[in-house]
Tab-separated table of C-alpha atoms (C1' of nucleotides) in Angstrom:
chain	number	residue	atom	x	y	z
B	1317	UNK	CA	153.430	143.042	79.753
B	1318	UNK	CA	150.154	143.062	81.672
B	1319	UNK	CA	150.676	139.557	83.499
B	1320	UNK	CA	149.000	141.638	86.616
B	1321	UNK	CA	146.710	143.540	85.344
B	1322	UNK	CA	145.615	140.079	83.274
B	1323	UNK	CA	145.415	138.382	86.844
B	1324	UNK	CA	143.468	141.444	88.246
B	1325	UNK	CA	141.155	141.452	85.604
B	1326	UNK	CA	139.936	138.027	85.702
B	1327	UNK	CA	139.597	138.146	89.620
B	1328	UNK	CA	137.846	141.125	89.796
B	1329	UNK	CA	135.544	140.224	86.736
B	1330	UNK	CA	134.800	136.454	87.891
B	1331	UNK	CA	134.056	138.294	91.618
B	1332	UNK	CA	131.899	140.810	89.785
B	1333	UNK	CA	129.969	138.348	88.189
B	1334	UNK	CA	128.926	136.342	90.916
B	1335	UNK	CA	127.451	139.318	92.777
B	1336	UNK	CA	125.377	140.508	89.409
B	1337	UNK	CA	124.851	138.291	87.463
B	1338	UNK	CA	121.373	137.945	86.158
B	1339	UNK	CA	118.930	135.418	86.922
B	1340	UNK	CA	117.951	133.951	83.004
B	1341	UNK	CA	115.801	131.114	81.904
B	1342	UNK	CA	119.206	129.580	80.165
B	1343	UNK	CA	120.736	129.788	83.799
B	1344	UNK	CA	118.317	127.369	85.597
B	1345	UNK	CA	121.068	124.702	85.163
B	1346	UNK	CA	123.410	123.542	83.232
B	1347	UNK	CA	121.691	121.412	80.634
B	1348	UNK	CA	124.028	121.338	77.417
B	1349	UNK	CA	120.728	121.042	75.607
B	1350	UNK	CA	119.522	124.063	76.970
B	1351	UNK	CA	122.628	125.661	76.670
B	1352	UNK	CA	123.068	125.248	73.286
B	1353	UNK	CA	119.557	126.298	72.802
B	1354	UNK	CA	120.044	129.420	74.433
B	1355	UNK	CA	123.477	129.740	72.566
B	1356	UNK	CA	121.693	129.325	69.325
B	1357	UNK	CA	118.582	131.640	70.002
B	1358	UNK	CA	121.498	134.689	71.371
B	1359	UNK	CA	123.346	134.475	68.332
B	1360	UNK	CA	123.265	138.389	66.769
B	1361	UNK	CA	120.103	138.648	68.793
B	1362	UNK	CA	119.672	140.745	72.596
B	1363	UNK	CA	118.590	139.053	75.424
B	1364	UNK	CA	115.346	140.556	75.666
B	1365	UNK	CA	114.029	139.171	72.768
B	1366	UNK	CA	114.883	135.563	73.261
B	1367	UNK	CA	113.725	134.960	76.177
B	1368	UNK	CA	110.067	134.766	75.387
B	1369	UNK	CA	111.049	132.756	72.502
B	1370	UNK	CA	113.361	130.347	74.440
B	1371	UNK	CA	110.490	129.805	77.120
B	1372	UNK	CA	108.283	128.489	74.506
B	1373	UNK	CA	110.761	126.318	72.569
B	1374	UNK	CA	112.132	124.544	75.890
B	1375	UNK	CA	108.640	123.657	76.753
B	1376	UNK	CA	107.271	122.697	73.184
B	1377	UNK	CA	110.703	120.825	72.686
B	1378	UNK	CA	112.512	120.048	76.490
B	1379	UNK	CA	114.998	117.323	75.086
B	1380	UNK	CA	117.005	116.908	71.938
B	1381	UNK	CA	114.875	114.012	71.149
B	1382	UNK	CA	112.032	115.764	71.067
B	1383	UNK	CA	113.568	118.599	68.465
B	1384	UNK	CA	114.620	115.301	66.532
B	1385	UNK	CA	111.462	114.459	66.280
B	1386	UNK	CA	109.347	117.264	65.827
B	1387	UNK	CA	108.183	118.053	62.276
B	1388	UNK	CA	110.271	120.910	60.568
B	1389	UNK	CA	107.374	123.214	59.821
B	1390	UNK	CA	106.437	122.747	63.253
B	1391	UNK	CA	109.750	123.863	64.641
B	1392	UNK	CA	110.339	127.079	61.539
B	1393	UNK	CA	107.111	128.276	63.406
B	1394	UNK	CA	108.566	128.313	66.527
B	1395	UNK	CA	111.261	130.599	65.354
B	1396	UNK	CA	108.650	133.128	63.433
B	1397	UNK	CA	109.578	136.379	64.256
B	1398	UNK	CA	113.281	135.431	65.651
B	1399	UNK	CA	115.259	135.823	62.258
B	1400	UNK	CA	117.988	134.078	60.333
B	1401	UNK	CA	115.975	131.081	60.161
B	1402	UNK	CA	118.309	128.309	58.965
B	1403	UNK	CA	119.382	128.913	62.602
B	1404	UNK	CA	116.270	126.669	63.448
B	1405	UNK	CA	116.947	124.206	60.799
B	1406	UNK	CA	120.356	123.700	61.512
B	1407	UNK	CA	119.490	123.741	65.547
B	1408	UNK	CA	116.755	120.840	64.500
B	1409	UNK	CA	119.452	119.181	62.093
B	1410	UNK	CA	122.261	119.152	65.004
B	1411	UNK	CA	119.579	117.724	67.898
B	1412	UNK	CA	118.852	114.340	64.865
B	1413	UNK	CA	122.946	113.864	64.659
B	1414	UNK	CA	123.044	114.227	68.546
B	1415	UNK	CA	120.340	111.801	68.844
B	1416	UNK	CA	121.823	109.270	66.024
B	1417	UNK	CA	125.287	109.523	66.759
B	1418	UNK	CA	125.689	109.783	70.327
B	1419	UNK	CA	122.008	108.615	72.282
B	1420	UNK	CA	120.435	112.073	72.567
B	1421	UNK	CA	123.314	113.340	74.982
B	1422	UNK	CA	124.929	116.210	73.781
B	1423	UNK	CA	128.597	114.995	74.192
B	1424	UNK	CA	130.805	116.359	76.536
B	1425	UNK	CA	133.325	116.756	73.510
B	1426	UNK	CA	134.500	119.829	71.437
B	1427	UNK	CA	135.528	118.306	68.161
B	1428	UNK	CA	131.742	115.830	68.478
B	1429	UNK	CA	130.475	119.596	69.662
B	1430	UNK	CA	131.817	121.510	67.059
B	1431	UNK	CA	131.219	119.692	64.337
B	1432	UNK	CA	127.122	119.938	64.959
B	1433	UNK	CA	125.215	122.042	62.361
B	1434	UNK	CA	124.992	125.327	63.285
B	1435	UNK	CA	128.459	125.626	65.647
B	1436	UNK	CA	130.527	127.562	65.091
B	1437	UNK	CA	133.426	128.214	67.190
B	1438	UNK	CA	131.913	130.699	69.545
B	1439	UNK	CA	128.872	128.171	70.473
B	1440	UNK	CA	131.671	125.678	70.818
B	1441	UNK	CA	133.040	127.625	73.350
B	1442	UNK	CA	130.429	128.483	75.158
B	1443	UNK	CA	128.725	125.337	75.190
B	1444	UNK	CA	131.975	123.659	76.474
B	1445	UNK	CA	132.964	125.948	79.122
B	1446	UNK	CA	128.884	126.899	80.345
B	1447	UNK	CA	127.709	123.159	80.466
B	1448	UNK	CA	131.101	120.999	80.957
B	1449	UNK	CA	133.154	123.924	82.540
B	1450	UNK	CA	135.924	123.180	79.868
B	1451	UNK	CA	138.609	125.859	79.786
B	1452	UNK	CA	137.235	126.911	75.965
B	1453	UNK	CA	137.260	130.879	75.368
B	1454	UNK	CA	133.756	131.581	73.546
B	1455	UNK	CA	134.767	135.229	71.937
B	1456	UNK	CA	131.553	137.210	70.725
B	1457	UNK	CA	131.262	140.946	70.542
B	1458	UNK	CA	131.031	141.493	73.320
B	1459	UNK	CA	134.583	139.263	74.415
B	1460	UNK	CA	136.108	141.074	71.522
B	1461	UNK	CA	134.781	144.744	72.597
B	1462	UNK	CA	135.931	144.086	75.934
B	1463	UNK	CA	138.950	142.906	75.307
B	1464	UNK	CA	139.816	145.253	72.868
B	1465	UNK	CA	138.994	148.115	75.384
B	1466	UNK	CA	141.138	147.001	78.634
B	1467	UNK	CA	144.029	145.671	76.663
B	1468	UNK	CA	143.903	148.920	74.558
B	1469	UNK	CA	143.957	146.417	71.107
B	1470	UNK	CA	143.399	148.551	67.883
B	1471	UNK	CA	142.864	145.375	65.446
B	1472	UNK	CA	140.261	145.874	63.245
B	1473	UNK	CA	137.606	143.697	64.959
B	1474	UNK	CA	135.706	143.331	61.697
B	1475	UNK	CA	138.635	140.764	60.287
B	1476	UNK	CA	137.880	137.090	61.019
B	1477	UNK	CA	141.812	136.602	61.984
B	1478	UNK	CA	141.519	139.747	64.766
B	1479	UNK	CA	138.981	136.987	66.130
B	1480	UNK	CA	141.449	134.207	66.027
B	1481	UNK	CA	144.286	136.341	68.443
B	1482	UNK	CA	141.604	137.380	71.027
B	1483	UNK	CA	140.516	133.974	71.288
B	1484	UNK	CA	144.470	133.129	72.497
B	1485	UNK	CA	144.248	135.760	74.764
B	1486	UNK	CA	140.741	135.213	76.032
B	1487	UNK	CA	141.917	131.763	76.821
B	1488	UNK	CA	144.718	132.645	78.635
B	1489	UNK	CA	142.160	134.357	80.748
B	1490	UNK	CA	140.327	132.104	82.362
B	1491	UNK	CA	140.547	131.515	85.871
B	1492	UNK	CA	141.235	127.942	86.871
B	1493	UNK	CA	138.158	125.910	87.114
B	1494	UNK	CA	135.584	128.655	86.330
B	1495	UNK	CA	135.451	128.756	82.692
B	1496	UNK	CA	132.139	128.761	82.318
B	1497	UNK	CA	131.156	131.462	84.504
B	1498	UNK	CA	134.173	133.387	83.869
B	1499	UNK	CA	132.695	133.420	79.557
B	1500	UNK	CA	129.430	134.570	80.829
B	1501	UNK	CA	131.354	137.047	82.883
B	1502	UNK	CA	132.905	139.130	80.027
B	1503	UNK	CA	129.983	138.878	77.734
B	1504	UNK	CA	127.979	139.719	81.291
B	1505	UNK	CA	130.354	142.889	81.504
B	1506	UNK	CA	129.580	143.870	77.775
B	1507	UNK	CA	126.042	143.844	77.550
B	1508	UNK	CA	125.485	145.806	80.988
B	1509	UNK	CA	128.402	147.599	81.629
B	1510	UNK	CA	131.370	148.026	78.672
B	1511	UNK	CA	128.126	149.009	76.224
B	1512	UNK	CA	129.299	150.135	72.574
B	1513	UNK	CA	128.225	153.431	72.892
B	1514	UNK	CA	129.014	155.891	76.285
B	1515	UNK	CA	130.484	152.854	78.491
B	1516	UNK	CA	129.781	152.788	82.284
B	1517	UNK	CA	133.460	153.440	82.778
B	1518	UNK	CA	132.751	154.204	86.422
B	1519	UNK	CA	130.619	151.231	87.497
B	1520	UNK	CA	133.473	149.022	85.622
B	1521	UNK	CA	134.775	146.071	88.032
B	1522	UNK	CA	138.222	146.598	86.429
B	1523	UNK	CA	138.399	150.094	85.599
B	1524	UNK	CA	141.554	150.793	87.495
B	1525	UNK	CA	143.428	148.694	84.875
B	1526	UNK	CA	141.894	149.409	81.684
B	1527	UNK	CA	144.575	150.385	79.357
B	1528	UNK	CA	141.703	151.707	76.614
B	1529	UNK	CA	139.907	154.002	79.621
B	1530	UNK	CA	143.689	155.269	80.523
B	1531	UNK	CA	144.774	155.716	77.179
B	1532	UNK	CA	141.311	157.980	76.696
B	1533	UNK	CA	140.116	155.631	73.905
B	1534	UNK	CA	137.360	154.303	75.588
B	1535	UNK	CA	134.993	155.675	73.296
B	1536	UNK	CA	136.685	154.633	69.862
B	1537	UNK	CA	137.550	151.414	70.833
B	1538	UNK	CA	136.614	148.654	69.200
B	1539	UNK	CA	138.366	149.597	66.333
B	1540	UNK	CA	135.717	148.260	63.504
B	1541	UNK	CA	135.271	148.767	59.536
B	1542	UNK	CA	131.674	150.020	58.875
B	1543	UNK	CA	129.340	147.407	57.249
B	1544	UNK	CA	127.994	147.558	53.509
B	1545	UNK	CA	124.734	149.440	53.544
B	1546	UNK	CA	122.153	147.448	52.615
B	1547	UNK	CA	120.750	147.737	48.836
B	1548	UNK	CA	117.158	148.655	48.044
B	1549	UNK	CA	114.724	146.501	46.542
B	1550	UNK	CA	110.889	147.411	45.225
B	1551	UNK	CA	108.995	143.899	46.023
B	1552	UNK	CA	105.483	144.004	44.044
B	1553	UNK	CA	103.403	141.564	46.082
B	1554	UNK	CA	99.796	140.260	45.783
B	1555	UNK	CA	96.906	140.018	47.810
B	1556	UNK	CA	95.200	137.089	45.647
B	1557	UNK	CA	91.784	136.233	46.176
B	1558	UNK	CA	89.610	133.572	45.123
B	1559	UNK	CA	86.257	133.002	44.222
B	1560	UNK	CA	83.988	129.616	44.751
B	1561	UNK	CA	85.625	127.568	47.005
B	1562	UNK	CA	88.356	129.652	47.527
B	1563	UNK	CA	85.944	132.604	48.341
B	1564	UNK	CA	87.349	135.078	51.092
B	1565	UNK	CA	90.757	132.971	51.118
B	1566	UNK	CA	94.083	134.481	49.773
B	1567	UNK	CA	96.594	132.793	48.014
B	1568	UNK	CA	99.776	132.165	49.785
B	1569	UNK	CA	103.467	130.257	48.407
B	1570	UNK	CA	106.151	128.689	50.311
B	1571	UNK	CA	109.556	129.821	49.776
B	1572	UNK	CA	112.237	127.590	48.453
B	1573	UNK	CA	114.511	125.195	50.491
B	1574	UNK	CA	117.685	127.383	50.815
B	1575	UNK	CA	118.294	131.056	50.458
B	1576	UNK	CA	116.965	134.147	51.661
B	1577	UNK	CA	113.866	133.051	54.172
B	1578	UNK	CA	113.911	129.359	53.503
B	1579	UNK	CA	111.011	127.551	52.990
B	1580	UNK	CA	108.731	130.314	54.960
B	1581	UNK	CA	105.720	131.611	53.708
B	1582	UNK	CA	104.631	134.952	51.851
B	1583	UNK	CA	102.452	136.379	49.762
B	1584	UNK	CA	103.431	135.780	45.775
B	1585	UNK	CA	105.793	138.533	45.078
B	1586	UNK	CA	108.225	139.593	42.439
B	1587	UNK	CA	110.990	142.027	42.003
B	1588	UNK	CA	110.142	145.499	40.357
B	1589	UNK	CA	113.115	145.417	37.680
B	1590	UNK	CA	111.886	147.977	34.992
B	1591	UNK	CA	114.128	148.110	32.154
B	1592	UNK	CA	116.161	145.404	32.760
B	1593	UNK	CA	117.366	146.776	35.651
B	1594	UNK	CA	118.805	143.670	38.192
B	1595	UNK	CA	118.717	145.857	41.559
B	1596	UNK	CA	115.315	147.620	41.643
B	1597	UNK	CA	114.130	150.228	40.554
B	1598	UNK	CA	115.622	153.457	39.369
B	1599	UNK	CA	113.586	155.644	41.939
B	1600	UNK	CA	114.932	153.445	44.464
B	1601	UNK	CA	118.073	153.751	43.571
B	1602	UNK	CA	118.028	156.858	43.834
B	1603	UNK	CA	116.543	157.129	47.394
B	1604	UNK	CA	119.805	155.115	48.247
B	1605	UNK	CA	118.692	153.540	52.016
B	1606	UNK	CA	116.182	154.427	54.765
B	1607	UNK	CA	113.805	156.262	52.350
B	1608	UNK	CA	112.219	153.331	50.946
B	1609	UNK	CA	109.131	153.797	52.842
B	1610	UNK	CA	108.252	156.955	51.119
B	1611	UNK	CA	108.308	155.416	47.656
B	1612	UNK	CA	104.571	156.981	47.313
B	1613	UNK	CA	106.197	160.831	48.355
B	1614	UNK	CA	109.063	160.289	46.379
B	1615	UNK	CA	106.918	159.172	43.251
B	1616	UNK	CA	104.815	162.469	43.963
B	1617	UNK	CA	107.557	164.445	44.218
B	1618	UNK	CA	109.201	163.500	41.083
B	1619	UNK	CA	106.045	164.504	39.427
B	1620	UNK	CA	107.216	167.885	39.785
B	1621	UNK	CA	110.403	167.651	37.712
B	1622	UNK	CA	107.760	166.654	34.968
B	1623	UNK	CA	108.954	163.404	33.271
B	1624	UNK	CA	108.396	161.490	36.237
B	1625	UNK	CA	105.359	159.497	36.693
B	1626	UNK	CA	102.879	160.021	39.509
B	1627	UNK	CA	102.076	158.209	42.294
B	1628	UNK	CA	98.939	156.866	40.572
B	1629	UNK	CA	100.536	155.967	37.103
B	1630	UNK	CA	103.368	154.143	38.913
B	1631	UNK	CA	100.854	151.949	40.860
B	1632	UNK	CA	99.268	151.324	37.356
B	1633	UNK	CA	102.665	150.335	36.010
B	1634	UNK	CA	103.766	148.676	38.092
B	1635	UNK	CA	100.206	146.376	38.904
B	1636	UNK	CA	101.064	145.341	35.056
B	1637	UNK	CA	104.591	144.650	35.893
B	1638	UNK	CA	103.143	142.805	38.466
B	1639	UNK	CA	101.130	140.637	36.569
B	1640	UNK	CA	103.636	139.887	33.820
B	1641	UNK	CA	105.937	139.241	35.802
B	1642	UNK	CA	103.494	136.471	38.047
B	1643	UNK	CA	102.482	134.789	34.802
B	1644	UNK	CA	105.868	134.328	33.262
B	1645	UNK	CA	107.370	132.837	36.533
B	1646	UNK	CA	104.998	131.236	38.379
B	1647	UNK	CA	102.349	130.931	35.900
B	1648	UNK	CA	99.961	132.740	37.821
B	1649	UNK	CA	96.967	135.038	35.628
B	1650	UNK	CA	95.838	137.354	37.807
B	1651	UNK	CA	93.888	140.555	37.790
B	1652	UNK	CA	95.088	143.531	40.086
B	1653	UNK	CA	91.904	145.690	40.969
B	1654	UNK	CA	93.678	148.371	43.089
B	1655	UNK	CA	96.760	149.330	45.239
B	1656	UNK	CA	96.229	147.748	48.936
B	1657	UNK	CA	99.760	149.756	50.588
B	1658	UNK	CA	102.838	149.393	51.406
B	1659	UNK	CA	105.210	148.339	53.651
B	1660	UNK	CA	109.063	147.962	54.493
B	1661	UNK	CA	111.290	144.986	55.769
B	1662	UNK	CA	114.864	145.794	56.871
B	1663	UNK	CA	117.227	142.907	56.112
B	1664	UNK	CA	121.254	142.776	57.526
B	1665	UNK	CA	122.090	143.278	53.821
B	1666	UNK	CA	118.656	144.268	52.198
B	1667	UNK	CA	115.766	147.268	52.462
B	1668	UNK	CA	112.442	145.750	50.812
B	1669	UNK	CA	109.531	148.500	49.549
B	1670	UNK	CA	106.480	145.790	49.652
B	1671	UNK	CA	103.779	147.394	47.491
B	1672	UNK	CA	101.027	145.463	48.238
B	1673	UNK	CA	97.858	144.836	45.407
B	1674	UNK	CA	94.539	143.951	45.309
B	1675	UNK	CA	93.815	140.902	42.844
B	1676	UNK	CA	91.560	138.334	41.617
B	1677	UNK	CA	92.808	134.935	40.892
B	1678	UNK	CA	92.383	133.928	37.061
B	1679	UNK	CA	94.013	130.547	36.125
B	1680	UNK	CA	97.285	128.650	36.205
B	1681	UNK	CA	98.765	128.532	33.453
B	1682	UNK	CA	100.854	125.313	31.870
B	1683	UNK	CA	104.459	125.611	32.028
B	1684	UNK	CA	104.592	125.068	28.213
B	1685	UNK	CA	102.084	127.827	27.733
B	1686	UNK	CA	104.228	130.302	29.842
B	1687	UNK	CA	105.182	132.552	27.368
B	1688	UNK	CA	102.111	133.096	25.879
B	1689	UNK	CA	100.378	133.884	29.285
B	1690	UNK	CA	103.321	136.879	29.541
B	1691	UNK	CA	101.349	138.347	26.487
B	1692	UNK	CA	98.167	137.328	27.926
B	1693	UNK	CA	98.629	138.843	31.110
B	1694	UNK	CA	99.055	142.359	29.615
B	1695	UNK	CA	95.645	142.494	27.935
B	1696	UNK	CA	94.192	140.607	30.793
B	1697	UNK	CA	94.191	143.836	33.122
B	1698	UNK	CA	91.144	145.322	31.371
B	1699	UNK	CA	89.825	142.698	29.180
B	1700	UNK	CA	86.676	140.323	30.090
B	1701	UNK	CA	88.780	137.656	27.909
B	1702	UNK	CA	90.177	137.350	31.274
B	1703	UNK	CA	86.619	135.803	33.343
B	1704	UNK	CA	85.687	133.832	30.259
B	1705	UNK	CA	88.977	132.189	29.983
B	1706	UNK	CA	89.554	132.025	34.089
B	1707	UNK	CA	85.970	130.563	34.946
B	1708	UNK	CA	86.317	128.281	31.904
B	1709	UNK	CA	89.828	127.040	33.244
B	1710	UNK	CA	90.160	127.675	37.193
B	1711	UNK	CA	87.596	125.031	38.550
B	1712	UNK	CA	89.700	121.740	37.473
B	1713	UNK	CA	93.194	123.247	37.708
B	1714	UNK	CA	95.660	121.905	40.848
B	1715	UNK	CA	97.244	124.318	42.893
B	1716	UNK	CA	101.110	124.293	42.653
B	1717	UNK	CA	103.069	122.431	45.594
B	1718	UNK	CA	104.125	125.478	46.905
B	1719	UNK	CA	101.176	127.338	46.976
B	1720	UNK	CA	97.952	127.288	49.414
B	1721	UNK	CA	94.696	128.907	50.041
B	1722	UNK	CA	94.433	130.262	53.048
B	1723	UNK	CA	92.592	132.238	55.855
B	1724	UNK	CA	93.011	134.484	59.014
B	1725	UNK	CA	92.865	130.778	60.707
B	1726	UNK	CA	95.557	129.349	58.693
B	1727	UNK	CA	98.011	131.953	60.596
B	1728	UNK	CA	98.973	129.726	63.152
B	1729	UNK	CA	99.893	126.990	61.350
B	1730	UNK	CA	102.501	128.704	58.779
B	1731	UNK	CA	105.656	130.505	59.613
B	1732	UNK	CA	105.451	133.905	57.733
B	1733	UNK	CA	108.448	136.271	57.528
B	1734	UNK	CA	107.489	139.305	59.271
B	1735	UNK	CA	106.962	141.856	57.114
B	1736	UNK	CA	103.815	139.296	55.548
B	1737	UNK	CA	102.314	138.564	59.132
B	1738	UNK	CA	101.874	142.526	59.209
B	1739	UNK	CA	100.782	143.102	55.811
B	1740	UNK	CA	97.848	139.946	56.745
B	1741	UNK	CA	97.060	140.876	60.136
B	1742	UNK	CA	96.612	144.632	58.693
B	1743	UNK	CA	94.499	143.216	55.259
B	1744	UNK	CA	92.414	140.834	57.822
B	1745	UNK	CA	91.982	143.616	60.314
B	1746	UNK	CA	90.168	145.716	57.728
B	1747	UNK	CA	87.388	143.709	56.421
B	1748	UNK	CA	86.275	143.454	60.127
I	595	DA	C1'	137.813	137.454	52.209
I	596	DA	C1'	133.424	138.808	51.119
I	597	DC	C1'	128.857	137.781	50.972
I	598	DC	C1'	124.608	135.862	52.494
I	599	DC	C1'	121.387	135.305	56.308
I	600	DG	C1'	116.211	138.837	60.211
I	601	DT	C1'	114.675	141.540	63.572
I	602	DG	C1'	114.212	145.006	67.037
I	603	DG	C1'	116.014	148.192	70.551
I	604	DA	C1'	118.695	152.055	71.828
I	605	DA	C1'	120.765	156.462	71.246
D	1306	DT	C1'	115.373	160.008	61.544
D	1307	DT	C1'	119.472	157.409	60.970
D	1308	DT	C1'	122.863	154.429	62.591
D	1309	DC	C1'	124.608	150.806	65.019
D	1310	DC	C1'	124.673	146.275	66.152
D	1311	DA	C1'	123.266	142.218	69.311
D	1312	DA	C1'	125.849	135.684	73.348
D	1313	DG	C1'	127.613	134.293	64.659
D	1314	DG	C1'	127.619	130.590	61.095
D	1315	DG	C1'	127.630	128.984	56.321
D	1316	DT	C1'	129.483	129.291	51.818
DNA sequence: AACCCGTGGAA
DNA sequence: TTTCCAAGGGT
């Protein structure tokens, strides 16, 4: 069908490129290490914001031995603020099999390439065609957007075998002995040019081909299924402090190994579940997304339908949901003293309402005694039971694995997810 | 196939 | 304000 336009296209495009293209830190040379860095960082994330963050990673860890080597904490902290953090573990856990398995020297080799942690088949492809010029397509969104556009394709983009055909024809593309620049070329063209919404039709290198533009589908092309809304969560978290030696520190916990924000750090936190219900709570619910940050309003304004609670009386409640909840799962007593805020974190596939409480640390609690210390923690919001039974018990107690004292200082040292470095920096801010 | 995984910029 | 989605991969 389009054996000339295809040759036009990937003449024109390559051409293009080589006049435009930008001047990026991941373009210096072509160092598979760096490229697969850069690959790694750019992965559902813009330009812009990597490159501050790839600067500092290259110099803080210039070689795959030196990721190999570097402690895991230290290297999760590099990433804070950068997202989907197992990215970083993975990145860390491919640079040790590079270093065991083949010297350090990322191998000029898709299966040893593909296989790493954290490659997939687009970083395959781009690391094989940007550092080894290997004729590898490396389809993104931005291949796939293209692609879809000048060919005029109306697969649904959104289905993992749509991926699979444009990946044959992206292939079939490349221009003999330019692979690598060629990839960077289309994915060049999308970012700057062949944009998602209104593209820059007529400052398009290939325009006069474009079946999508001529067909006057420019604009609804990619064809692509909407994404799930993300569900709401209320997240009841506390500002802990201590007393003695622990005075103006705050307790902090690490997360677990796997999951949602990996082994980063946060203040101790629990899901607002009233009722039994699994998802969050029903105002919340009923908000449905992108109104969680008025959980305060909307609590007022159910006030006025009269059964509903007010803003006040739903801090209350949920301060002793709060502290229930604490006691029973981490065996935490504490004592909530007053509403701090609030603030929201957008996930791909979540919406978190952090409200944020004041409280005073009180005791661990045995695991065996876990049950009781649910009861406990009820009566413990008013009762002076509470000191006597804290100050008896807190002085000899160990802190949990997981969980640390810390202060403004400590910042540096722990990754935080980044809805917790605002809610610090804000708390720190204010005693100042 | 359908979820799970962060964050920020642009329109 | 809301919506989209960005040089995706793992399970």
């Amino acid at each position: 069908m389009t054996t000339e336009a295809a040759r036009y296209f990937s003449r024109e495009l390559l051409s293009w490129y080589l006049e435009i293209r930008r001047d990026l830190p991941w373009r210096q040379n072509r160092d598979p290490y760096r490229v697969w860095v850069s690959e790694i960082m750019l992965q559902q994330t813009r330009v812009d914001t990597v490159i501050p963050f790839y600067e500092r990673f290259m110099e803080k860890f210039p070689t795959a031995a030196a990721l190999a080597e570097a402690p895991e904490a230290e290297v999760l902290k590099s990433w804070e603020g950068l997202g989907y953090y197992s990215r970083a573990r993975n990145l860390q856990a491919g640079a040790r099999e590079v270093v065991s398995l083949h010297g350090g020297v990322v191998p000029d080799d898709k299966e040893a390439v593909a296989s790493l942690r954290g490659v997939g088949p687009y970083t395959t492809g781009a690391i094989m065609s940007i550092a080894f010029n290997r004729p590898e397509p490396a389809v993104d969104g931005n291949v796939m957007r293209v692609l879809s556009r000048y060919f005029c394709l109306e697969e649904d983009i959104a289905k993992p075998a749509t991926r699979v055909g444009i990946e044959k024809l992206a292939a079939s593309l490349i221009p003999e002995g330019s692979a690598g620049d060629f990839n960077q070329a289309l994915m060049e063209l999308g970012a700057l040019v062949c944009t998602p919404k209104s593209p820059g039709c007529l400052t398009c290198p290939v325009l006069q081909h474009c079946e999508g533009r001529m067909a006057g589908k420019e604009h609804i092309l990619p064809i692509k299924t909407k994404a799930k809304p993300p569900r709401p969560e209320t997240r009841l978290a506390a500002i802990i402090t201590g007393s003695g030696e622990h005075a103006g520190r705050i307790l902090v916990r690490q997360r677990p190994e796997s999951g949602l924000l990996a082994q980063m750090w946060e203040l101790p936190h629990v899901l607002f579940a009233p009722g039994g219900d699994s998802t969050g709570s029903t105002a919340a619910k009923r908000r449905g997304r992108g109104a969680a940050a008025k959980a305060a309003a909307a609590a007022a304004a159910e006030t006025a339908a009269g059964a509903a609670p007010s803003a006040l009386e739903q801090h209350a409640r949920q301060a002793e949901y709060m502290s229930r909840a604490l006691s029973a799962e981490e065996g935490l007593l504490v004592r909530p003293t007053s509403w701090w805020g609030e603030m929201e974190h957008v996930f791909s596939h979540i919406i978190w309402d952090v409200q944020v409480f004041r409280a005073e640390f009180g005791f661990w609690v045995q695991s065996a005694a876990k049950q009781e210390a649910v009861t406990l923690a009820g009566a413990a919001a008013e009762s002076a039971v509470f000191y006597e039974a804290s100050s008896a018990a807190a002085e000899s107690q160990a802190l949990p694995a997981n969980y640390r004292w810390i202060g403004p200082e400590h910042m540096k040292e722990l990754a935080f997810p980044n809805v917790f470095v605002r809610i610090l920096r804000d708390y720190w801010n204010e005693l100042d």
